[in-house]
PDB file of C-alpha atoms in Angstrom:
ATOM      1  CA  MET A   1      -5.941 155.831-189.731  1.00 78.00           C
ATOM      2  CA  GLU A   2      -7.342 153.772-192.745  1.00 85.00           C
ATOM      3  CA  ALA A   3     -10.503 155.396-192.994  1.00 85.00           C
ATOM      4  CA  LEU A   4      -9.015 158.952-193.206  1.00 90.00           C
ATOM      5  CA  ALA A   5      -6.059 157.836-195.722  1.00 90.00           C
ATOM      6  CA  ARG A   6      -8.821 157.163-198.320  1.00 85.00           C
ATOM      7  CA  GLY A   7      -8.322 160.055-200.735  1.00 84.00           C
ATOM      8  CA  HIS A   8      -6.017 162.107-198.432  1.00 91.00           C
ATOM      9  CA  ARG A   9      -2.252 161.875-197.441  1.00 94.00           C
ATOM     10  CA  VAL A  10      -2.138 161.437-193.778  1.00 96.00           C
ATOM     11  CA  ILE A  11       0.986 162.277-191.678  1.00 97.00           C
ATOM     12  CA  ARG A  12       1.108 161.265-187.891  1.00 96.00           C
ATOM     13  CA  TYR A  13       4.489 161.248-185.822  1.00 97.00           C
ATOM     14  CA  ASP A  14       5.540 160.466-182.304  1.00 98.00           C
ATOM     15  CA  HIS A  15       5.874 163.373-180.064  1.00 98.00           C
ATOM     16  CA  ARG A  16       9.191 163.923-178.349  1.00 98.00           C
ATOM     17  CA  ASP A  17       9.787 161.410-175.296  1.00 98.00           C
ATOM     18  CA  THR A  18       6.931 158.984-176.940  1.00 98.00           C
ATOM     19  CA  GLY A  19       7.548 156.254-179.455  1.00 97.00           C
ATOM     20  CA  ALA A  20      10.453 155.856-181.852  1.00 97.00           C
ATOM     21  CA  SER A  21      11.451 159.456-181.166  1.00 98.00           C
ATOM     22  CA  THR A  22      14.345 160.833-178.823  1.00 97.00           C
ATOM     23  CA  TRP A  23      13.905 160.173-175.330  1.00 98.00           C
ATOM     24  CA  ALA A  24      15.813 163.177-173.826  1.00 97.00           C
ATOM     25  CA  PHE A  25      13.784 165.803-171.914  1.00 98.00           C
ATOM     26  CA  ASP A  26      16.558 165.706-168.632  1.00 97.00           C
ATOM     27  CA  ARG A  27      19.280 166.891-171.522  1.00 97.00           C
ATOM     28  CA  VAL A  28      17.251 168.642-173.654  1.00 96.00           C
ATOM     29  CA  PRO A  29      14.130 170.465-172.108  1.00 97.00           C
ATOM     30  CA  TYR A  30      11.496 171.474-173.968  1.00 98.00           C
ATOM     31  CA  SER A  31       7.965 173.658-173.722  1.00 98.00           C
ATOM     32  CA  ALA A  32       4.584 172.537-174.926  1.00 98.00           C
ATOM     33  CA  THR A  33       4.674 175.246-177.474  1.00 98.00           C
ATOM     34  CA  ARG A  34       7.705 173.907-178.577  1.00 98.00           C
ATOM     35  CA  MET A  35       5.724 170.756-178.967  1.00 98.00           C
ATOM     36  CA  ALA A  36       3.204 172.465-181.105  1.00 98.00           C
ATOM     37  CA  GLU A  37       6.127 173.668-183.429  1.00 98.00           C
ATOM     38  CA  ASP A  38       7.222 170.347-184.077  1.00 98.00           C
ATOM     39  CA  ALA A  39       4.299 169.851-186.060  1.00 98.00           C
ATOM     40  CA  LEU A  40       5.303 172.974-188.538  1.00 98.00           C
ATOM     41  CA  ALA A  41       8.726 171.725-188.898  1.00 98.00           C
ATOM     42  CA  ILE A  42       7.312 168.284-190.005  1.00 98.00           C
ATOM     43  CA  LEU A  43       5.203 170.238-192.559  1.00 98.00           C
ATOM     44  CA  ASP A  44       8.496 172.219-193.600  1.00 98.00           C
ATOM     45  CA  ALA A  45      10.378 169.109-193.802  1.00 98.00           C
ATOM     46  CA  LEU A  46       7.842 167.449-196.073  1.00 98.00           C
ATOM     47  CA  GLY A  47       7.703 170.655-198.238  1.00 98.00           C
ATOM     48  CA  LEU A  48       4.338 171.307-197.315  1.00 98.00           C
ATOM     49  CA  GLU A  49       2.744 174.979-196.504  1.00 98.00           C
ATOM     50  CA  ARG A  50      -0.587 174.149-195.289  1.00 97.00           C
ATOM     51  CA  ALA A  51      -2.401 171.065-193.890  1.00 97.00           C
ATOM     52  CA  HIS A  52      -5.666 170.016-191.890  1.00 97.00           C
ATOM     53  CA  VAL A  53      -4.693 169.623-188.506  1.00 98.00           C
ATOM     54  CA  VAL A  54      -6.213 167.016-186.039  1.00 98.00           C
ATOM     55  CA  GLY A  55      -5.463 166.836-182.607  1.00 98.00           C
ATOM     56  CA  LEU A  56      -6.795 164.837-179.416  1.00 98.00           C
ATOM     57  CA  SER A  57      -6.213 165.267-175.793  1.00 97.00           C
ATOM     58  CA  LEU A  58      -2.418 167.286-175.443  1.00 97.00           C
ATOM     59  CA  GLY A  59      -2.958 167.232-179.349  1.00 98.00           C
ATOM     60  CA  GLY A  60      -6.109 169.204-179.128  1.00 98.00           C
ATOM     61  CA  PHE A  61      -4.333 171.719-176.838  1.00 98.00           C
ATOM     62  CA  LEU A  62      -1.339 172.173-179.583  1.00 99.00           C
ATOM     63  CA  VAL A  63      -3.726 172.474-182.472  1.00 99.00           C
ATOM     64  CA  GLN A  64      -5.656 175.575-180.528  1.00 99.00           C
ATOM     65  CA  TRP A  65      -2.248 177.212-180.232  1.00 99.00           C
ATOM     66  CA  LEU A  66      -1.105 176.686-183.607  1.00 99.00           C
ATOM     67  CA  LEU A  67      -4.748 178.231-184.653  1.00 99.00           C
ATOM     68  CA  VAL A  68      -3.917 181.503-182.840  1.00 98.00           C
ATOM     69  CA  ALA A  69       0.108 181.373-183.430  1.00 98.00           C
ATOM     70  CA  HIS A  70       0.332 180.219-187.113  1.00 98.00           C
ATOM     71  CA  PRO A  71      -3.474 180.239-188.626  1.00 98.00           C
ATOM     72  CA  GLU A  72      -1.573 180.487-192.077  1.00 98.00           C
ATOM     73  CA  ARG A  73      -0.452 177.107-191.792  1.00 98.00           C
ATOM     74  CA  LEU A  74      -3.592 175.554-191.304  1.00 98.00           C
ATOM     75  CA  LEU A  75      -6.370 174.771-193.819  1.00 97.00           C
ATOM     76  CA  SER A  76      -8.757 173.565-191.061  1.00 97.00           C
ATOM     77  CA  ALA A  77      -8.751 172.091-187.586  1.00 98.00           C
ATOM     78  CA  THR A  78     -10.268 169.498-185.643  1.00 98.00           C
ATOM     79  CA  VAL A  79     -10.134 169.423-181.759  1.00 99.00           C
ATOM     80  CA  ILE A  80     -10.938 165.924-179.803  1.00 98.00           C
ATOM     81  CA  GLY A  81     -11.311 165.660-175.980  1.00 96.00           C
ATOM     82  CA  ALA A  82      -9.770 168.987-175.017  1.00 96.00           C
ATOM     83  CA  PRO A  83     -11.102 172.053-173.030  1.00 95.00           C
ATOM     84  CA  ALA A  84     -10.115 175.915-174.429  1.00 96.00           C
ATOM     85  CA  LEU A  85      -6.847 177.217-173.586  1.00 97.00           C
ATOM     86  CA  GLU A  86      -6.354 179.073-170.525  1.00 95.00           C
ATOM     87  CA  GLY A  87      -7.422 182.467-170.732  1.00 94.00           C
ATOM     88  CA  ALA A  88     -10.610 181.897-172.854  1.00 93.00           C
ATOM     89  CA  PRO A  89     -13.065 184.616-172.108  1.00 88.00           C
ATOM     90  CA  ALA A  90     -15.844 183.511-169.507  1.00 78.00           C
ATOM     91  CA  ARG A  91     -19.339 183.694-170.237  1.00 66.00           C
ATOM     92  CA  ALA A  92     -22.489 184.078-167.598  1.00 52.00           C
ATOM     93  CA  ASN A  93     -22.905 180.916-165.488  1.00 52.00           C
ATOM     94  CA  VAL A  94     -20.487 178.535-167.933  1.00 58.00           C
ATOM     95  CA  THR A  95     -16.885 177.962-166.896  1.00 58.00           C
ATOM     96  CA  ALA A  96     -14.115 176.934-169.714  1.00 59.00           C
ATOM     97  CA  ARG A  97     -13.131 173.883-167.763  1.00 65.00           C
ATOM     98  CA  ALA A  98     -15.205 171.227-165.975  1.00 66.00           C
ATOM     99  CA  PRO A  99     -12.906 169.529-163.458  1.00 70.00           C
ATOM    100  CA  VAL A 100     -11.575 166.059-163.932  1.00 77.00           C
ATOM    101  CA  ASP A 101     -12.757 163.492-161.851  1.00 78.00           C
ATOM    102  CA  PRO A 102     -10.448 163.266-158.840  1.00 84.00           C
ATOM    103  CA  GLY A 103      -9.963 159.620-158.779  1.00 87.00           C
ATOM    104  CA  LEU A 104      -8.389 159.826-161.957  1.00 91.00           C
ATOM    105  CA  TYR A 105      -5.612 162.058-160.427  1.00 90.00           C
ATOM    106  CA  GLU A 106      -5.176 159.593-157.569  1.00 93.00           C
ATOM    107  CA  PHE A 107      -4.812 156.738-160.171  1.00 95.00           C
ATOM    108  CA  TRP A 108      -2.151 158.944-162.335  1.00 95.00           C
ATOM    109  CA  ARG A 109       0.115 159.631-159.381  1.00 94.00           C
ATOM    110  CA  HIS A 110       1.371 156.223-160.001  1.00 96.00           C
ATOM    111  CA  MET A 111       1.607 156.545-163.628  1.00 96.00           C
ATOM    112  CA  PHE A 112       5.592 156.959-163.850  1.00 96.00           C
ATOM    113  CA  GLU A 113       6.366 154.252-161.324  1.00 96.00           C
ATOM    114  CA  PRO A 114       8.637 151.777-162.874  1.00 96.00           C
ATOM    115  CA  ARG A 115       6.871 148.141-163.963  1.00 98.00           C
ATOM    116  CA  GLU A 116       8.417 144.904-165.287  1.00 98.00           C
ATOM    117  CA  ARG A 117       6.637 144.785-169.002  1.00 98.00           C
ATOM    118  CA  GLU A 118       3.545 142.800-168.343  1.00 98.00           C
ATOM    119  CA  ALA A 119       2.645 144.796-165.100  1.00 98.00           C
ATOM    120  CA  GLN A 120       2.954 148.121-167.094  1.00 98.00           C
ATOM    121  CA  ILE A 121       0.637 146.787-169.836  1.00 99.00           C
ATOM    122  CA  GLU A 122      -1.765 146.188-167.540  1.00 99.00           C
ATOM    123  CA  TRP A 123      -1.589 149.598-165.777  1.00 98.00           C
ATOM    124  CA  ARG A 124      -2.360 151.028-169.274  1.00 98.00           C
ATOM    125  CA  VAL A 125      -5.041 148.746-169.892  1.00 99.00           C
ATOM    126  CA  GLU A 126      -6.484 149.848-166.690  1.00 98.00           C
ATOM    127  CA  ASN A 127      -6.233 153.384-167.357  1.00 98.00           C
ATOM    128  CA  TRP A 128      -7.942 153.109-170.680  1.00 98.00           C
ATOM    129  CA  ARG A 129     -10.682 151.124-168.978  1.00 98.00           C
ATOM    130  CA  ARG A 130     -11.228 154.327-166.564  1.00 97.00           C
ATOM    131  CA  LEU A 131     -10.812 156.970-169.981  1.00 97.00           C
ATOM    132  CA  ASN A 132     -13.154 154.694-171.784  1.00 97.00           C
ATOM    133  CA  GLY A 133     -16.226 155.864-170.176  1.00 94.00           C
ATOM    134  CA  GLY A 134     -19.204 153.600-168.869  1.00 93.00           C
ATOM    135  CA  LYS A 135     -21.334 153.606-172.223  1.00 96.00           C
ATOM    136  CA  ILE A 136     -19.447 151.731-174.742  1.00 97.00           C
ATOM    137  CA  PRO A 137     -18.184 148.306-173.624  1.00 97.00           C
ATOM    138  CA  PHE A 138     -14.450 147.844-173.057  1.00 98.00           C
ATOM    139  CA  ASP A 139     -12.573 145.680-174.793  1.00 98.00           C
ATOM    140  CA  ALA A 140      -9.576 144.898-172.994  1.00 98.00           C
ATOM    141  CA  GLU A 141      -7.917 142.799-175.470  1.00 98.00           C
ATOM    142  CA  GLU A 142      -8.084 145.255-177.878  1.00 98.00           C
ATOM    143  CA  PHE A 143      -6.189 147.777-175.695  1.00 98.00           C
ATOM    144  CA  ARG A 144      -3.835 145.351-174.338  1.00 99.00           C
ATOM    145  CA  ALA A 145      -2.947 144.502-178.388  1.00 98.00           C
ATOM    146  CA  LEU A 146      -2.455 148.370-178.535  1.00 98.00           C
ATOM    147  CA  GLU A 147      -0.227 148.576-175.865  1.00 98.00           C
ATOM    148  CA  ARG A 148       1.846 145.452-177.251  1.00 99.00           C
ATOM    149  CA  ARG A 149       2.363 147.458-180.336  1.00 98.00           C
ATOM    150  CA  ILE A 150       3.128 150.421-179.193  1.00 98.00           C
ATOM    151  CA  ILE A 151       5.758 148.979-176.832  1.00 98.00           C
ATOM    152  CA  VAL A 152       7.155 147.203-179.969  1.00 98.00           C
ATOM    153  CA  HIS A 153       7.398 150.374-181.985  1.00 98.00           C
ATOM    154  CA  ALA A 154       9.000 152.374-178.823  1.00 98.00           C
ATOM    155  CA  GLY A 155      11.316 149.728-178.344  1.00 98.00           C
ATOM    156  CA  ARG A 156      10.823 150.282-174.408  1.00 98.00           C
ATOM    157  CA  HIS A 157       7.939 149.751-171.911  1.00 98.00           C
ATOM    158  CA  ASP A 158       8.229 152.505-169.550  1.00 97.00           C
ATOM    159  CA  THR A 159       6.336 155.727-169.299  1.00 96.00           C
ATOM    160  CA  SER A 160       8.185 159.300-169.579  1.00 97.00           C
ATOM    161  CA  ASP A 161       6.988 162.277-167.302  1.00 97.00           C
ATOM    162  CA  ALA A 162       8.247 164.565-169.984  1.00 98.00           C
ATOM    163  CA  HIS A 163       5.174 165.896-171.089  1.00 97.00           C
ATOM    164  CA  ALA A 164       3.987 166.690-167.717  1.00 96.00           C
ATOM    165  CA  ARG A 165       7.056 168.495-166.553  1.00 97.00           C
ATOM    166  CA  ALA A 166       7.144 170.548-170.109  1.00 98.00           C
ATOM    167  CA  ASP A 167       6.286 174.235-169.600  1.00 97.00           C
ATOM    168  CA  PRO A 168       2.423 174.602-170.220  1.00 97.00           C
ATOM    169  CA  SER A 169       2.600 178.670-169.757  1.00 96.00           C
ATOM    170  CA  GLY A 170       2.733 179.531-173.442  1.00 97.00           C
ATOM    171  CA  LEU A 171      -0.340 177.731-174.157  1.00 97.00           C
ATOM    172  CA  ALA A 172      -2.094 180.417-172.240  1.00 97.00           C
ATOM    173  CA  ARG A 173      -3.343 182.190-175.385  1.00 97.00           C
ATOM    174  CA  GLY A 174      -7.104 181.247-174.971  1.00 97.00           C
ATOM    175  CA  ALA A 175      -8.517 185.007-175.218  1.00 97.00           C
ATOM    176  CA  GLU A 176      -7.068 185.042-178.611  1.00 98.00           C
ATOM    177  CA  LEU A 177      -9.456 182.230-179.570  1.00 98.00           C
ATOM    178  CA  VAL A 178     -12.178 184.492-180.509  1.00 97.00           C
ATOM    179  CA  HIS A 179      -9.983 185.922-183.452  1.00 97.00           C
ATOM    180  CA  VAL A 180      -9.481 182.528-185.045  1.00 98.00           C
ATOM    181  CA  THR A 181     -10.910 182.293-188.728  1.00 96.00           C
ATOM    182  CA  VAL A 182      -9.472 178.886-189.514  1.00 97.00           C
ATOM    183  CA  PRO A 183     -12.888 176.514-189.748  1.00 97.00           C
ATOM    184  CA  THR A 184     -12.513 174.210-186.836  1.00 98.00           C
ATOM    185  CA  LEU A 185     -14.548 171.112-185.619  1.00 98.00           C
ATOM    186  CA  VAL A 186     -14.838 170.667-182.385  1.00 98.00           C
ATOM    187  CA  ILE A 187     -15.703 166.927-181.477  1.00 98.00           C
ATOM    188  CA  ALA A 188     -17.291 166.304-177.794  1.00 97.00           C
ATOM    189  CA  THR A 189     -16.683 163.293-176.153  1.00 97.00           C
ATOM    190  CA  PRO A 190     -19.700 162.678-173.720  1.00 96.00           C
ATOM    191  CA  GLN A 191     -18.338 159.852-171.551  1.00 96.00           C
ATOM    192  CA  ASP A 192     -14.613 161.303-171.051  1.00 96.00           C
ATOM    193  CA  PRO A 193     -13.951 161.583-167.454  1.00 94.00           C
ATOM    194  CA  THR A 194     -10.982 164.041-168.361  1.00 93.00           C
ATOM    195  CA  ASN A 195     -12.724 166.472-170.741  1.00 92.00           C
ATOM    196  CA  PRO A 196     -16.785 166.748-169.943  1.00 90.00           C
ATOM    197  CA  GLU A 197     -18.921 167.651-173.065  1.00 93.00           C
ATOM    198  CA  SER A 198     -19.711 171.127-171.516  1.00 92.00           C
ATOM    199  CA  ASN A 199     -15.859 172.042-172.081  1.00 93.00           C
ATOM    200  CA  SER A 200     -16.163 171.250-175.919  1.00 96.00           C
ATOM    201  CA  ARG A 201     -19.532 173.413-176.200  1.00 95.00           C
ATOM    202  CA  PHE A 202     -17.578 176.179-174.423  1.00 95.00           C
ATOM    203  CA  LEU A 203     -14.862 175.896-176.968  1.00 97.00           C
ATOM    204  CA  ALA A 204     -17.148 175.694-179.939  1.00 96.00           C
ATOM    205  CA  GLU A 205     -18.879 178.760-178.760  1.00 95.00           C
ATOM    206  CA  THR A 206     -15.767 180.507-178.281  1.00 96.00           C
ATOM    207  CA  LEU A 207     -14.451 179.989-182.025  1.00 97.00           C
ATOM    208  CA  PRO A 208     -16.161 182.106-184.323  1.00 95.00           C
ATOM    209  CA  ARG A 209     -15.919 179.756-187.183  1.00 95.00           C
ATOM    210  CA  SER A 210     -16.450 176.090-185.666  1.00 96.00           C
ATOM    211  CA  SER A 211     -19.061 173.407-185.735  1.00 96.00           C
ATOM    212  CA  LEU A 212     -19.644 171.084-182.765  1.00 97.00           C
ATOM    213  CA  VAL A 213     -20.072 167.078-183.290  1.00 98.00           C
ATOM    214  CA  THR A 214     -20.838 164.682-180.427  1.00 98.00           C
ATOM    215  CA  ILE A 215     -19.879 161.549-180.865  1.00 98.00           C
ATOM    216  CA  ASP A 216     -22.183 159.113-178.778  1.00 97.00           C
ATOM    217  CA  GLY A 217     -20.913 157.253-175.985  1.00 97.00           C
ATOM    218  CA  MET A 218     -17.378 158.522-176.852  1.00 98.00           C
ATOM    219  CA  GLY A 219     -15.121 158.914-173.841  1.00 97.00           C
ATOM    220  CA  HIS A 220     -11.106 160.018-174.002  1.00 97.00           C
ATOM    221  CA  THR A 221     -10.430 156.845-176.026  1.00 97.00           C
ATOM    222  CA  ILE A 222     -10.736 155.732-179.678  1.00 97.00           C
ATOM    223  CA  PRO A 223     -12.035 152.119-179.280  1.00 97.00           C
ATOM    224  CA  ARG A 224     -13.386 150.456-182.367  1.00 96.00           C
ATOM    225  CA  ALA A 225     -16.656 151.402-182.052  1.00 96.00           C
ATOM    226  CA  VAL A 226     -16.286 155.191-182.444  1.00 97.00           C
ATOM    227  CA  VAL A 227     -14.063 155.022-185.630  1.00 97.00           C
ATOM    228  CA  PRO A 228     -16.584 155.142-188.350  1.00 96.00           C
ATOM    229  CA  PRO A 229     -18.269 158.402-186.757  1.00 97.00           C
ATOM    230  CA  LEU A 230     -15.251 159.941-185.921  1.00 98.00           C
ATOM    231  CA  ALA A 231     -13.589 159.221-189.186  1.00 97.00           C
ATOM    232  CA  ALA A 232     -17.290 160.556-190.831  1.00 96.00           C
ATOM    233  CA  ALA A 233     -17.203 163.776-188.788  1.00 97.00           C
ATOM    234  CA  ILE A 234     -13.336 164.361-189.465  1.00 97.00           C
ATOM    235  CA  LEU A 235     -13.716 163.558-193.322  1.00 96.00           C
ATOM    236  CA  GLY A 236     -16.796 165.506-193.970  1.00 96.00           C
ATOM    237  CA  HIS A 237     -15.361 168.812-192.142  1.00 96.00           C
ATOM    238  CA  ILE A 238     -12.130 168.452-194.262  1.00 94.00           C
ATOM    239  CA  GLU A 239     -13.896 167.983-197.444  1.00 90.00           C
ATOM    240  CA  THR A 240     -16.185 171.010-196.648  1.00 84.00           C
ATOM    241  CA  GLY A 241     -12.896 172.776-196.507  1.00 65.00           C
ATOM    242  CA  ALA A 242     -11.366 171.630-199.521  1.00 55.00           C
ATOM    243  CA  ARG A 243     -14.621 172.924-201.701  1.00 56.00           C
ATOM    244  CA  GLY A 244     -13.726 176.352-200.138  1.00 51.00           C
ATOM    245  CA  ALA A 245     -16.925 176.337-197.987  1.00 49.00           C
ATOM    246  CA  VAL A 246     -16.216 178.918-194.993  1.00 51.00           C
ATOM    247  CA  LEU A 247     -18.284 178.446-191.562  1.00 54.00           C
ATOM    248  CA  PRO A 248     -20.227 181.675-190.726  1.00 57.00           C
ATOM    249  CA  VAL A 249     -18.959 184.251-188.159  1.00 55.00           C
ATOM    250  CA  LYS A 250     -20.877 183.566-185.229  1.00 60.00           C
ATOM    251  CA  ALA A 251     -22.842 186.752-183.772  1.00 51.00           C
TER     252      ALA A 251
END
């Protein structure tokens, strides 16, 4: 965040049912697209018409939905560690989504089980280890400290299953990605067990005005080692847009 904030106003927020936001899915259920609309509501509340939008993982899906549903609100977009939305046009010998490691699915079956605070921290650290990939050494203490900060911020240590239960059907607008004109940076994470690099290449090929950057060794985590190249890629993309440069439309 510090790197991105040099010369830019950075806005970040807690999704519903995370951090210090309200945890109330059972009382007030919502869809995945409503989560994307929350970003627009925040811009409205701050009196901002447009913004450079960056999304990782689930956030990458939400950014793509904003690209097709509300492109007028985006100065640029950056998608990290997420495949194309469902419905993206297939190409010969190319699939929109490579499969996720089945071992992760088995591990995630236990994600929402109740645990004592320290046991919950250790489960989350192990989850990060699996998501980190095998190239960049995993620093358990770095992620243990992160999880302790998250728990203090949220005031609770449990994990909500709300996002797994939120209706995702409204996100199936991948067919519209071919019409997007907002400059978009797709960041490939080659060690990501949830989103193989081929997924990012497919997304970049689908978006008419996109560039693809691979962060060497990056998985589905942001350890300190990847912060400099990741921040440089995002800032370079944002500054290109700020100068009014436009990526060429692909044939």
